[in-house]
JSON list of C-alpha atoms in Angstrom, two decimals:
[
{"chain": "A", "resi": 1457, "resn": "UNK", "atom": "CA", "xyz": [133.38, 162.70, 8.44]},
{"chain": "A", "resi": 1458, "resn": "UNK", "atom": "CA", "xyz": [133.78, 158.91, 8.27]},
{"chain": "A", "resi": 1459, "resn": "UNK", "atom": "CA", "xyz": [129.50, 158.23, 7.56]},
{"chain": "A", "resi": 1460, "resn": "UNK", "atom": "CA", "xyz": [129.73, 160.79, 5.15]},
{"chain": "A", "resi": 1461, "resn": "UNK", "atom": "CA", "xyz": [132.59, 159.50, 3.42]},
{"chain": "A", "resi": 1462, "resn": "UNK", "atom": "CA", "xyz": [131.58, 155.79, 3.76]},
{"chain": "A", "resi": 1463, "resn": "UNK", "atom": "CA", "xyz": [127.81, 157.43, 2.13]},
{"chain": "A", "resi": 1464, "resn": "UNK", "atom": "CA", "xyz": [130.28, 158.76, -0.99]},
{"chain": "A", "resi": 1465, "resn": "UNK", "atom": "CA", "xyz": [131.92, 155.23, -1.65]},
{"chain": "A", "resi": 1466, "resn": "UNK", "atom": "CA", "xyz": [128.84, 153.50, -1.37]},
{"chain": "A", "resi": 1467, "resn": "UNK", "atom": "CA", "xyz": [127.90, 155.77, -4.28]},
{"chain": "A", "resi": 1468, "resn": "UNK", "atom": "CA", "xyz": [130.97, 156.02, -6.22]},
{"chain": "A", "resi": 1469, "resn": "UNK", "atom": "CA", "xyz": [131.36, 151.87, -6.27]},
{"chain": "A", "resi": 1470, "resn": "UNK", "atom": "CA", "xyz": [127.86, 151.49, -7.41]},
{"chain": "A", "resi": 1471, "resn": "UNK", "atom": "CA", "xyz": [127.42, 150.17, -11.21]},
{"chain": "A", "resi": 1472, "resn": "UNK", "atom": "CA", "xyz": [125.37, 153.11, -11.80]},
{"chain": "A", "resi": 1473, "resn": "UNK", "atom": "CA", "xyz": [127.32, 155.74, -10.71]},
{"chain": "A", "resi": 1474, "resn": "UNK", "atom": "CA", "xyz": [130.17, 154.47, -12.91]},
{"chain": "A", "resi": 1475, "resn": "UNK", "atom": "CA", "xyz": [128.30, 154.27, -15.77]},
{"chain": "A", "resi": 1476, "resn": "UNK", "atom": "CA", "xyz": [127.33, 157.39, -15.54]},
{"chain": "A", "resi": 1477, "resn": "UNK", "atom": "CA", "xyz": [130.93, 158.63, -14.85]},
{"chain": "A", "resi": 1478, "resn": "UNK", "atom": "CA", "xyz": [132.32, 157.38, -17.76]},
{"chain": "A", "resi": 1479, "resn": "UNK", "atom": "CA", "xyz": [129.81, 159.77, -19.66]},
{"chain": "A", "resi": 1480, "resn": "UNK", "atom": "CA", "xyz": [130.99, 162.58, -17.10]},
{"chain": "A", "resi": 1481, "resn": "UNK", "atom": "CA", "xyz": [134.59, 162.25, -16.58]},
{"chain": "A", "resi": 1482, "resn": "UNK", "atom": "CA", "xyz": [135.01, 166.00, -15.22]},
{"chain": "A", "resi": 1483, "resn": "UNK", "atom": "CA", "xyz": [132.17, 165.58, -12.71]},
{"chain": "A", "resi": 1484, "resn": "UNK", "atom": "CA", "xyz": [132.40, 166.14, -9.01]},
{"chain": "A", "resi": 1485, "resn": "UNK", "atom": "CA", "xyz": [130.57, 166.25, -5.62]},
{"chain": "A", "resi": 1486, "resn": "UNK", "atom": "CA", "xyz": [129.37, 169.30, -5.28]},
{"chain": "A", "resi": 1487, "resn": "UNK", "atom": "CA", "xyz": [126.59, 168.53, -2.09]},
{"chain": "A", "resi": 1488, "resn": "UNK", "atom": "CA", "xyz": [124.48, 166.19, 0.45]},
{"chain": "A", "resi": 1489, "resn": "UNK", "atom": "CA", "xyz": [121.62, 167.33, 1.04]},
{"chain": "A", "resi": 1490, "resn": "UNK", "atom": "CA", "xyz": [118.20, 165.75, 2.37]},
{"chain": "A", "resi": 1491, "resn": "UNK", "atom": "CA", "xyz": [115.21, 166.51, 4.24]},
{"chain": "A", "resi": 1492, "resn": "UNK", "atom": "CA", "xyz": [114.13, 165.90, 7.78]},
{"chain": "A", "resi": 1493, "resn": "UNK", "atom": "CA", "xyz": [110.46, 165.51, 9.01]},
{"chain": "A", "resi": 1494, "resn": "UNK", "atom": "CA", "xyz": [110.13, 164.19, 12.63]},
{"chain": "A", "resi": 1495, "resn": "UNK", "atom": "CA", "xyz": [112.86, 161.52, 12.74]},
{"chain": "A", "resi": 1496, "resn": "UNK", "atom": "CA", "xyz": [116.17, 161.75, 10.86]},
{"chain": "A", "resi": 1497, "resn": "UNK", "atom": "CA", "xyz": [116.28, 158.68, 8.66]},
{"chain": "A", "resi": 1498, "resn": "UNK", "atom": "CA", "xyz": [119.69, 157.28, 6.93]},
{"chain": "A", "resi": 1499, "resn": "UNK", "atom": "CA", "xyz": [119.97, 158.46, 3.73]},
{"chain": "A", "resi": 1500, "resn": "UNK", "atom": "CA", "xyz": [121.58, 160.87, 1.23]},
{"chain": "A", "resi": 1501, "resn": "UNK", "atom": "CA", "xyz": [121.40, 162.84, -1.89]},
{"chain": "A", "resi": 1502, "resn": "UNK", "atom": "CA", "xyz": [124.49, 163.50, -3.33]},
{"chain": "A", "resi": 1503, "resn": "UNK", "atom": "CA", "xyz": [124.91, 165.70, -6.02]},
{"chain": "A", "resi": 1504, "resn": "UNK", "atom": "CA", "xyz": [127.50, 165.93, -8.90]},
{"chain": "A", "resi": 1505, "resn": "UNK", "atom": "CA", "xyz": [128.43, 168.76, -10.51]},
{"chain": "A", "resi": 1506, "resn": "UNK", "atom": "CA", "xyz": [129.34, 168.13, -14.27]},
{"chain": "A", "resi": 1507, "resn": "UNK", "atom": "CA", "xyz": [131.20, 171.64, -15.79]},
{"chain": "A", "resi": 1508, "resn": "UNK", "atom": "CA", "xyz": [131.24, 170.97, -19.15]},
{"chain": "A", "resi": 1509, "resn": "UNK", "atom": "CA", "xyz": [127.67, 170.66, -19.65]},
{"chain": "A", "resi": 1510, "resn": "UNK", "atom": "CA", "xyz": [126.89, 172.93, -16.59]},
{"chain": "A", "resi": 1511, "resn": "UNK", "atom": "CA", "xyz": [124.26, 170.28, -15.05]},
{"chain": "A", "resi": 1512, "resn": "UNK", "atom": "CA", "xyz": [123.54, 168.39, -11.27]},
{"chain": "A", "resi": 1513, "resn": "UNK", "atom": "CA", "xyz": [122.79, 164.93, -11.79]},
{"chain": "A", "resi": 1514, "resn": "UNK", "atom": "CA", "xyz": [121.74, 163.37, -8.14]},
{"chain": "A", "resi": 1515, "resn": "UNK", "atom": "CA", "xyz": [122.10, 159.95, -7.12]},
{"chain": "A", "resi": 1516, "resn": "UNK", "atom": "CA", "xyz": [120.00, 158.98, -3.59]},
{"chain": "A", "resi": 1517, "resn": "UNK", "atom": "CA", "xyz": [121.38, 156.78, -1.95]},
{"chain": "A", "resi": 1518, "resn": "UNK", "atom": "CA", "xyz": [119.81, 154.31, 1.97]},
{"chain": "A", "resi": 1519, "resn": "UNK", "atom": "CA", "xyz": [120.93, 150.93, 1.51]},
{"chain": "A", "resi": 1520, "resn": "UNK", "atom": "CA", "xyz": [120.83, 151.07, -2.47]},
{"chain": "A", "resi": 1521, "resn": "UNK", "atom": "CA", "xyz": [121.49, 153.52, -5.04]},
{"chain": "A", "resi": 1522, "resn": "UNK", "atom": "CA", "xyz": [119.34, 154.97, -6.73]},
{"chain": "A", "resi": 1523, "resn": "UNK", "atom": "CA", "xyz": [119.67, 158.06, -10.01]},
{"chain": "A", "resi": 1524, "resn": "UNK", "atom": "CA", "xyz": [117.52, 160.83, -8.75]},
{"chain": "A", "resi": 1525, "resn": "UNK", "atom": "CA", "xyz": [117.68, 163.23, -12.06]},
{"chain": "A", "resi": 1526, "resn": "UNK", "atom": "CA", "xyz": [120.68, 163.46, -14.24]},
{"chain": "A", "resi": 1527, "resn": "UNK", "atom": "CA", "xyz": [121.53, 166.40, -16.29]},
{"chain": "A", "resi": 1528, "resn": "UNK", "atom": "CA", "xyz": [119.87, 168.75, -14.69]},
{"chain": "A", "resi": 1529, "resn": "UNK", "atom": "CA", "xyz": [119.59, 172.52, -14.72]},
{"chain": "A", "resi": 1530, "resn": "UNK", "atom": "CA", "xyz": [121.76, 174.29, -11.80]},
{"chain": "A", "resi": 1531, "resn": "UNK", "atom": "CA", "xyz": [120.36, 176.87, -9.89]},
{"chain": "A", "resi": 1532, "resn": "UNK", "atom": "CA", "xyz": [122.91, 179.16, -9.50]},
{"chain": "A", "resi": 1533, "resn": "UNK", "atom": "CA", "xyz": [123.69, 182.56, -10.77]},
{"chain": "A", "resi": 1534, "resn": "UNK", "atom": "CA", "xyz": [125.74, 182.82, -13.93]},
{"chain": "A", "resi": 1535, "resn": "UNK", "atom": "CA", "xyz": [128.82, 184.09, -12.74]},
{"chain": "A", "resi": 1536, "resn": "UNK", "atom": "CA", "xyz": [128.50, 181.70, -9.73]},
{"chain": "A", "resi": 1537, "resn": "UNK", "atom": "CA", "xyz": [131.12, 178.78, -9.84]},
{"chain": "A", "resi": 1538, "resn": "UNK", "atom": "CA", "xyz": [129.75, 175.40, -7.95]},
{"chain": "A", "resi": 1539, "resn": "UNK", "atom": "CA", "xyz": [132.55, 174.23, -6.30]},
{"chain": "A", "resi": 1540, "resn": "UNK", "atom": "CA", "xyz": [133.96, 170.93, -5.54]},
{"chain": "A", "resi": 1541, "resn": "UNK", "atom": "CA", "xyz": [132.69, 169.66, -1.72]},
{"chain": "A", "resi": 1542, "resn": "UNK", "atom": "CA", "xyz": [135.73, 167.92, 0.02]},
{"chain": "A", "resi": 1543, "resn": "UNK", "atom": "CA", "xyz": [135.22, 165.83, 3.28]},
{"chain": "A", "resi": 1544, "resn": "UNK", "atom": "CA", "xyz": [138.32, 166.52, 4.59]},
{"chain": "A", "resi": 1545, "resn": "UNK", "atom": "CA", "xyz": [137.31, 169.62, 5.94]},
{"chain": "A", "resi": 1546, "resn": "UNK", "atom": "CA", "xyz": [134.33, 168.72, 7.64]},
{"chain": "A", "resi": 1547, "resn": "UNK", "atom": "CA", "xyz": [134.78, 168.09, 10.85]},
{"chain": "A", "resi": 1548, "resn": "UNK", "atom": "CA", "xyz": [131.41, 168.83, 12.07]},
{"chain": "A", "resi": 1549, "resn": "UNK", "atom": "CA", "xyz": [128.95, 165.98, 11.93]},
{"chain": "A", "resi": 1550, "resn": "UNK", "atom": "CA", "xyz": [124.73, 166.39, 11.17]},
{"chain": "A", "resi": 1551, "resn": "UNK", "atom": "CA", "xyz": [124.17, 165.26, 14.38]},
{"chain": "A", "resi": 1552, "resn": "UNK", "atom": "CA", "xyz": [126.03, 168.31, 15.85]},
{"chain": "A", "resi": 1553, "resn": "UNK", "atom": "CA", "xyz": [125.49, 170.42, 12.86]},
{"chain": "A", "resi": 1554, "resn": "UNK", "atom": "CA", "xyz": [121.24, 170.24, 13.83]},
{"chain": "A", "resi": 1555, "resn": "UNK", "atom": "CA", "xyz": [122.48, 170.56, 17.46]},
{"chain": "A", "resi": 1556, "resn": "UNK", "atom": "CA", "xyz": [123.83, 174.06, 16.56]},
{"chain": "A", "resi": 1557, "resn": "UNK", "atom": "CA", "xyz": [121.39, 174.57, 14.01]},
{"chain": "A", "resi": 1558, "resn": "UNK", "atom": "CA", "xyz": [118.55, 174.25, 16.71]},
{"chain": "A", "resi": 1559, "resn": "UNK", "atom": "CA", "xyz": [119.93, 176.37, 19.88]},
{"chain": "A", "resi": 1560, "resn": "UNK", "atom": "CA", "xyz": [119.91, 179.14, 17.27]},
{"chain": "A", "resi": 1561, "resn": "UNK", "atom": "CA", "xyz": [116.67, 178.83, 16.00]},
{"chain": "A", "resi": 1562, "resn": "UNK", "atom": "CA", "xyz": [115.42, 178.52, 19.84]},
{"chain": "A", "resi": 1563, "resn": "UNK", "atom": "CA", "xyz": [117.42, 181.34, 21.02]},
{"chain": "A", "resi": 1564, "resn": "UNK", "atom": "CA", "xyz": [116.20, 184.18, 18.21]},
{"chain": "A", "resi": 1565, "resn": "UNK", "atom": "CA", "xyz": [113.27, 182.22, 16.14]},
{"chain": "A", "resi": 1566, "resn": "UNK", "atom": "CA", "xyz": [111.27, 180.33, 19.01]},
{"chain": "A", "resi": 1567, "resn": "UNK", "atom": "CA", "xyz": [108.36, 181.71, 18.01]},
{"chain": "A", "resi": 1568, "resn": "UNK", "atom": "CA", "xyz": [108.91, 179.98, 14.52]},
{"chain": "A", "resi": 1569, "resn": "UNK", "atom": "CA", "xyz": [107.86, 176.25, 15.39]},
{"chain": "A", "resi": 1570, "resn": "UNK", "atom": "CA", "xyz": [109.40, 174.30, 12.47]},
{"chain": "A", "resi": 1571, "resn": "UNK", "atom": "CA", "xyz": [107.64, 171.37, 10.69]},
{"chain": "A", "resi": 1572, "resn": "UNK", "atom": "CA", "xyz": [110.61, 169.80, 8.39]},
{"chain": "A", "resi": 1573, "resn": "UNK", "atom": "CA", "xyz": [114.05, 170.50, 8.23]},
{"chain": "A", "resi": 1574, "resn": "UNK", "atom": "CA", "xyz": [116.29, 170.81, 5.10]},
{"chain": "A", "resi": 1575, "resn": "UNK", "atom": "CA", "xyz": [120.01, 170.05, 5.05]},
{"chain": "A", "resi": 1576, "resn": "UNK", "atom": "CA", "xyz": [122.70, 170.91, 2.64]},
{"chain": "A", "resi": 1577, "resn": "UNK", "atom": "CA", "xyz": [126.01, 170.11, 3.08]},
{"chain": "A", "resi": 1578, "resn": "UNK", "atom": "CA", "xyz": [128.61, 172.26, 0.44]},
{"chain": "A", "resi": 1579, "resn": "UNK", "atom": "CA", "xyz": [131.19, 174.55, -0.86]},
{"chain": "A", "resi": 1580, "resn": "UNK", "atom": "CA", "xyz": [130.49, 178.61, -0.07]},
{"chain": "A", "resi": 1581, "resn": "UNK", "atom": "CA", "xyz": [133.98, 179.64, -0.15]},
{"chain": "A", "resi": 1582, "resn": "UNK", "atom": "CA", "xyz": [134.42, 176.96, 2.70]},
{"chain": "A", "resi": 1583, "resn": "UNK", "atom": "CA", "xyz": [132.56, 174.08, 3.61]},
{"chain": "A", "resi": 1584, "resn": "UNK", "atom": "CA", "xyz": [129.63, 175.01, 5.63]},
{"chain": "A", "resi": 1585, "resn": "UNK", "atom": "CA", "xyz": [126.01, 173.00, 6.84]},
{"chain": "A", "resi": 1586, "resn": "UNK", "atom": "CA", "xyz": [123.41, 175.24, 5.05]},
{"chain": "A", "resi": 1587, "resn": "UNK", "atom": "CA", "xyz": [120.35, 174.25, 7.20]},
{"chain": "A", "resi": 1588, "resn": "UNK", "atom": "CA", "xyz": [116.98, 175.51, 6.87]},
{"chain": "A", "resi": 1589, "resn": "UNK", "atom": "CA", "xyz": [113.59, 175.13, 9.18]},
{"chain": "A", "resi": 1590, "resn": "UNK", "atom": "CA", "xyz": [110.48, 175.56, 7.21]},
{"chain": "A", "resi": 1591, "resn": "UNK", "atom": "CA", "xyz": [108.01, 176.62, 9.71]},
{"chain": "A", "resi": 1592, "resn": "UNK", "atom": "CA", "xyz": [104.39, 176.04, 10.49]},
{"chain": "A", "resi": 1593, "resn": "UNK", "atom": "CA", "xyz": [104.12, 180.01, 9.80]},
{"chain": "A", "resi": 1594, "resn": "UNK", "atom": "CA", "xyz": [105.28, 179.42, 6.09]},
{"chain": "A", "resi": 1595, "resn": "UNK", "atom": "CA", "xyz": [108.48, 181.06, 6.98]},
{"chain": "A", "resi": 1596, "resn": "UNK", "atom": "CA", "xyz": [112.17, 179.52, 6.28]},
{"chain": "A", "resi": 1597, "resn": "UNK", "atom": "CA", "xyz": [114.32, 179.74, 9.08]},
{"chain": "A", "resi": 1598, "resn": "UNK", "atom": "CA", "xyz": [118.24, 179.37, 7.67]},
{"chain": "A", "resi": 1599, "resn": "UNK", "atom": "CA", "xyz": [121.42, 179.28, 9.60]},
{"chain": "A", "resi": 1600, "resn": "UNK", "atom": "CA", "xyz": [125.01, 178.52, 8.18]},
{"chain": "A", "resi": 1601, "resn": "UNK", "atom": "CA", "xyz": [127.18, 176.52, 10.15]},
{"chain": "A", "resi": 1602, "resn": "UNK", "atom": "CA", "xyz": [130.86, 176.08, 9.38]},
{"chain": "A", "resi": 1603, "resn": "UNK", "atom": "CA", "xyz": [131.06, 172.59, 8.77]},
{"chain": "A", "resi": 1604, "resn": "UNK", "atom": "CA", "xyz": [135.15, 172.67, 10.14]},
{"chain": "A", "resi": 1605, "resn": "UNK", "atom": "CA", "xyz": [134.87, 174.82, 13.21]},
{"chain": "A", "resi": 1606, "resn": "UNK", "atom": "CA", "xyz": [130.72, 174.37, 14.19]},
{"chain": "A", "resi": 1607, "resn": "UNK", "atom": "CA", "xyz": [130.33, 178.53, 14.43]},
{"chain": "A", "resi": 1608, "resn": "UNK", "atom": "CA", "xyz": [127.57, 179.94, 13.23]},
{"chain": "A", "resi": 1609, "resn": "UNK", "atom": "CA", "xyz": [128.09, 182.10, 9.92]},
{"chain": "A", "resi": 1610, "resn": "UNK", "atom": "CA", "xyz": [124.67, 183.43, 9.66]},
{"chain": "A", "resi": 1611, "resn": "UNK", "atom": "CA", "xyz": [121.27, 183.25, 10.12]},
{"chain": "A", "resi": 1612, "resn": "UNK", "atom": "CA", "xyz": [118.28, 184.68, 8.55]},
{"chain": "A", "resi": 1613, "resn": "UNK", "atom": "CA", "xyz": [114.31, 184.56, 8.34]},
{"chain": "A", "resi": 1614, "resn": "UNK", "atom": "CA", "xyz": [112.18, 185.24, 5.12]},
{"chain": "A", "resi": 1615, "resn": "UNK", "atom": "CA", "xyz": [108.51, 184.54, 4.73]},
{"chain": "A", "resi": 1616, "resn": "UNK", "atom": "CA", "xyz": [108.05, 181.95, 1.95]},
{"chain": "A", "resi": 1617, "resn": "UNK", "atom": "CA", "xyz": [104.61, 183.82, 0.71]},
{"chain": "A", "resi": 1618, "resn": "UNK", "atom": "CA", "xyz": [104.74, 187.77, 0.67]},
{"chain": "A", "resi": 1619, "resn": "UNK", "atom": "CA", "xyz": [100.73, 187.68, 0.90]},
{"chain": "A", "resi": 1620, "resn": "UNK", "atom": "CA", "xyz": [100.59, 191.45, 1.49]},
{"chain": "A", "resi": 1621, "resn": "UNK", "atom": "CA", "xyz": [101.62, 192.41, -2.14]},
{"chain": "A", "resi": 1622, "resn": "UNK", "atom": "CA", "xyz": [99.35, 189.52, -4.20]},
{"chain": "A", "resi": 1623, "resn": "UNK", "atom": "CA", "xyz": [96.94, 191.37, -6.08]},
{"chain": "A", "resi": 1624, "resn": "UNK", "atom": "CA", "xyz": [93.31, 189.47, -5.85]},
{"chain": "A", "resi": 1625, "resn": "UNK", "atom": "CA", "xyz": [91.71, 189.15, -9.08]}
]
């Protein structure tokens, strides 16, 4: 996806990014992600996996670039390999990524009324939009679309609070 890509060389030709490269020769993109409440507005977090050191660093970048957090933890399970995200296979934009994202939530979730959107972009075996609604209901609304072919994967529902099973002190 040409903004996509144009979003990673803004990144990678930034003085920061470099520096931090030289530190982290191994390192890779491993995601974009960002969240969406009311308008979409331009800009990115991209995230680089380093495997030696088994740490995200994040650089967000609108019209500058900026180091999010560096080093950081990965959530992930042990055994779980982050792998590299490549832009050649995505050949499904946000724009239409949200598109299919939101007939889906309107034709089994709609009555889930979402309040902000989250969107990761990444490597699950293929490249794939992860995309989740959080809802006014405190429920997380999250459908995978194939970021090459635009079909739906999956889609799920969980409440973000089980408030059956606290125990009131």
């Amino acid at each position: 996806m040409h903004n996509l890509q144009k979003t990673l060389d803004h990144v990678q030709a930034s003085p920061m990014f470099k520096a931090w490269l030289a530190d982290h020769p191994a390192a890779y993109l491993s995601s974009f992600f960002k969240i969406i409440e009311g308008q979409d507005v331009d800009w990115w977090q991209l995230d680089f996996y380093y495997p030696k050191g088994d740490t995200i660093t994040s650089f967000v970048v609108d019209d500058k670039v900026k180091l999010a957090t560096k080093d950081s933890a990965v959530f992930k399970k042990e055994k779980d390999i982050v792998q590299a995200l490549d832009l050649k296979v995505v050949h499904i934009d946000i724009k239409r990524a949200l598109q299919i994202a939101q007939e889906r939530q309107q034709e089994k979730y709609h009555m889930e009324k979402p309040s902000k959107t989250i969107v990761l972009l990444q490597m699950i075996h293929r490249a794939l939009w992860n995309i989740s609604f959080l809802t006014s209901s405190f429920k997380l609304v999250n459908i995978r679309v194939d970021a090459k072919t635009g079909d739906v994967l999956e889609d799920s529902i969980v409440p973000l609070f089980d408030f059956d099973h606290q125990k009131v002190s």
